[in-house]
Every structure is written in C-alpha cells, then in structure tokens.
Amino acid sequence: MTLNEYQKALEQFAFYPGAGTGNQVALTYCALGLTGESGEVAEKIKKYIRDGVFETALLAKELGDVLWYVARMSKELNMSLE
C-alpha cells in the first residue's frame, strides 16, 4: 500500500467534527489528536528510560496513531502524503 492509498483508506474512519472540510474545527481536532498521540509515544520512551523495558508493540501502535493524524491533517489541507 502506498502512502496515498493509506490516506484514502482512512477516509472511512474519519468521524470527527468537520471531517473532510479543512475547516478550523477539523484542523484543530487533528492537531490535538496528533499532539496527544505524540505525547503517548514520548511516554513509552520515558517508561523505557525509567524501567528499562521496551515494549515494541505498544510503541508501534502509538506510532500508527501518529501516522493516522498526520494523514488526516494532510488530507484536511489537501496535501498528499507522497
């Protein structure tokens, strides 16, 4: 799957205010989601530093969530990921 195919496939899961309009609410929603998910990635790394236990599967899930928000925000801005 290409990045553009991924971005297109996500449209069926975009259930948030203003989805697909590129308006202020949609962009804000995506920005807040991206910030939250990026924070969860940082949290996993922090726990790795503290506990010495690295959970690859959990970090991969959070990175997938980050990519989802990057793809959706790009779509809201009429930009392709490629």
PDB file of C-alpha atoms in Angstrom:
ATOM      1  CA  MET A   1       0.000   0.000   0.000  1.00  0.00           C
ATOM      2  CA  THR A   2       1.319   3.436  -0.880  1.00  0.00           C
ATOM      3  CA  LEU A   3       1.042   6.401   1.443  1.00  0.00           C
ATOM      4  CA  ASN A   4      -1.642   7.913  -0.784  1.00  0.00           C
ATOM      5  CA  GLU A   5      -3.613   4.653  -0.727  1.00  0.00           C
ATOM      6  CA  TYR A   6      -3.312   4.632   3.057  1.00  0.00           C
ATOM      7  CA  GLN A   7      -4.526   8.212   3.234  1.00  0.00           C
ATOM      8  CA  LYS A   8      -7.515   7.395   1.020  1.00  0.00           C
ATOM      9  CA  ALA A   9      -8.370   4.254   3.027  1.00  0.00           C
ATOM     10  CA  LEU A  10      -8.580   6.315   6.221  1.00  0.00           C
ATOM     11  CA  GLU A  11     -11.490   8.363   4.923  1.00  0.00           C
ATOM     12  CA  GLN A  12     -13.927   5.662   6.000  1.00  0.00           C
ATOM     13  CA  PHE A  13     -12.772   6.061   9.623  1.00  0.00           C
ATOM     14  CA  ALA A  14     -12.739   9.865   9.789  1.00  0.00           C
ATOM     15  CA  PHE A  15     -15.546  10.560  12.262  1.00  0.00           C
ATOM     16  CA  TYR A  16     -14.853  13.920  13.826  1.00  0.00           C
ATOM     17  CA  PRO A  17     -16.358  17.416  13.573  1.00  0.00           C
ATOM     18  CA  GLY A  18     -15.719  18.941  10.175  1.00  0.00           C
ATOM     19  CA  ALA A  19     -14.014  15.842   8.778  1.00  0.00           C
ATOM     20  CA  GLY A  20     -13.006  16.418   5.174  1.00  0.00           C
ATOM     21  CA  THR A  21     -13.825  20.133   5.150  1.00  0.00           C
ATOM     22  CA  GLY A  22     -10.412  21.523   6.039  1.00  0.00           C
ATOM     23  CA  ASN A  23     -12.122  24.000   8.340  1.00  0.00           C
ATOM     24  CA  GLN A  24     -10.767  25.295  11.629  1.00  0.00           C
ATOM     25  CA  VAL A  25     -12.563  22.667  13.712  1.00  0.00           C
ATOM     26  CA  ALA A  26     -11.246  19.763  11.608  1.00  0.00           C
ATOM     27  CA  LEU A  27      -7.683  21.106  11.677  1.00  0.00           C
ATOM     28  CA  THR A  28      -7.847  21.738  15.410  1.00  0.00           C
ATOM     29  CA  TYR A  29      -9.194  18.251  16.049  1.00  0.00           C
ATOM     30  CA  CYS A  30      -6.362  16.692  14.030  1.00  0.00           C
ATOM     31  CA  ALA A  31      -3.726  18.888  15.672  1.00  0.00           C
ATOM     32  CA  LEU A  32      -4.950  17.977  19.154  1.00  0.00           C
ATOM     33  CA  GLY A  33      -5.063  14.294  18.239  1.00  0.00           C
ATOM     34  CA  LEU A  34      -1.546  14.440  16.835  1.00  0.00           C
ATOM     35  CA  THR A  35      -0.306  16.171  19.968  1.00  0.00           C
ATOM     36  CA  GLY A  36      -1.955  13.589  22.208  1.00  0.00           C
ATOM     37  CA  GLU A  37      -0.629  10.604  20.289  1.00  0.00           C
ATOM     38  CA  SER A  38       2.862  12.095  20.069  1.00  0.00           C
ATOM     39  CA  GLY A  39       2.743  12.500  23.821  1.00  0.00           C
ATOM     40  CA  GLU A  40       1.891   8.815  24.164  1.00  0.00           C
ATOM     41  CA  VAL A  41       4.958   7.938  22.061  1.00  0.00           C
ATOM     42  CA  ALA A  42       7.094  10.091  24.359  1.00  0.00           C
ATOM     43  CA  GLU A  43       5.503   8.422  27.391  1.00  0.00           C
ATOM     44  CA  LYS A  44       6.527   4.960  26.137  1.00  0.00           C
ATOM     45  CA  ILE A  45      10.119   6.151  25.705  1.00  0.00           C
ATOM     46  CA  LYS A  46      10.084   7.774  29.157  1.00  0.00           C
ATOM     47  CA  LYS A  47       8.974   4.494  30.712  1.00  0.00           C
ATOM     48  CA  TYR A  48      11.714   2.707  28.796  1.00  0.00           C
ATOM     49  CA  ILE A  49      14.274   5.064  30.326  1.00  0.00           C
ATOM     50  CA  ARG A  50      12.781   4.655  33.790  1.00  0.00           C
ATOM     51  CA  ASP A  51      12.060   0.914  33.808  1.00  0.00           C
ATOM     52  CA  GLY A  52      14.478  -0.407  31.179  1.00  0.00           C
ATOM     53  CA  VAL A  53      11.617  -2.279  29.498  1.00  0.00           C
ATOM     54  CA  PHE A  54      10.927  -1.505  25.857  1.00  0.00           C
ATOM     55  CA  GLU A  55       7.576  -2.608  24.520  1.00  0.00           C
ATOM     56  CA  THR A  56       7.903  -2.520  20.736  1.00  0.00           C
ATOM     57  CA  ALA A  57       4.286  -3.499  20.040  1.00  0.00           C
ATOM     58  CA  LEU A  58       2.905  -0.714  22.227  1.00  0.00           C
ATOM     59  CA  LEU A  59       5.181   1.876  20.635  1.00  0.00           C
ATOM     60  CA  ALA A  60       4.251   0.633  17.160  1.00  0.00           C
ATOM     61  CA  LYS A  61       0.553   1.140  17.976  1.00  0.00           C
ATOM     62  CA  GLU A  62       1.166   4.692  19.107  1.00  0.00           C
ATOM     63  CA  LEU A  63       3.245   5.439  16.010  1.00  0.00           C
ATOM     64  CA  GLY A  64       0.371   4.135  13.915  1.00  0.00           C
ATOM     65  CA  ASP A  65      -1.932   6.568  15.697  1.00  0.00           C
ATOM     66  CA  VAL A  66       0.505   9.413  14.987  1.00  0.00           C
ATOM     67  CA  LEU A  67       0.532   8.454  11.302  1.00  0.00           C
ATOM     68  CA  TRP A  68      -3.292   8.422  11.263  1.00  0.00           C
ATOM     69  CA  TYR A  69      -3.429  12.023  12.460  1.00  0.00           C
ATOM     70  CA  VAL A  70      -0.642  13.127  10.100  1.00  0.00           C
ATOM     71  CA  ALA A  71      -2.537  11.545   7.200  1.00  0.00           C
ATOM     72  CA  ARG A  72      -5.844  13.129   8.195  1.00  0.00           C
ATOM     73  CA  MET A  73      -4.361  16.572   8.786  1.00  0.00           C
ATOM     74  CA  SER A  74      -2.640  16.359   5.419  1.00  0.00           C
ATOM     75  CA  LYS A  75      -5.974  15.468   3.832  1.00  0.00           C
ATOM     76  CA  GLU A  76      -7.667  18.393   5.568  1.00  0.00           C
ATOM     77  CA  LEU A  77      -5.011  20.626   3.981  1.00  0.00           C
ATOM     78  CA  ASN A  78      -5.487  18.962   0.566  1.00  0.00           C
ATOM     79  CA  MET A  79      -1.970  17.547   0.687  1.00  0.00           C
ATOM     80  CA  SER A  80      -0.977  14.027  -0.215  1.00  0.00           C
ATOM     81  CA  LEU A  81       1.409  12.085   1.976  1.00  0.00           C
ATOM     82  CA  GLU A  82       3.530  11.288  -1.058  1.00  0.00           C
TER      83      GLU A  82
END
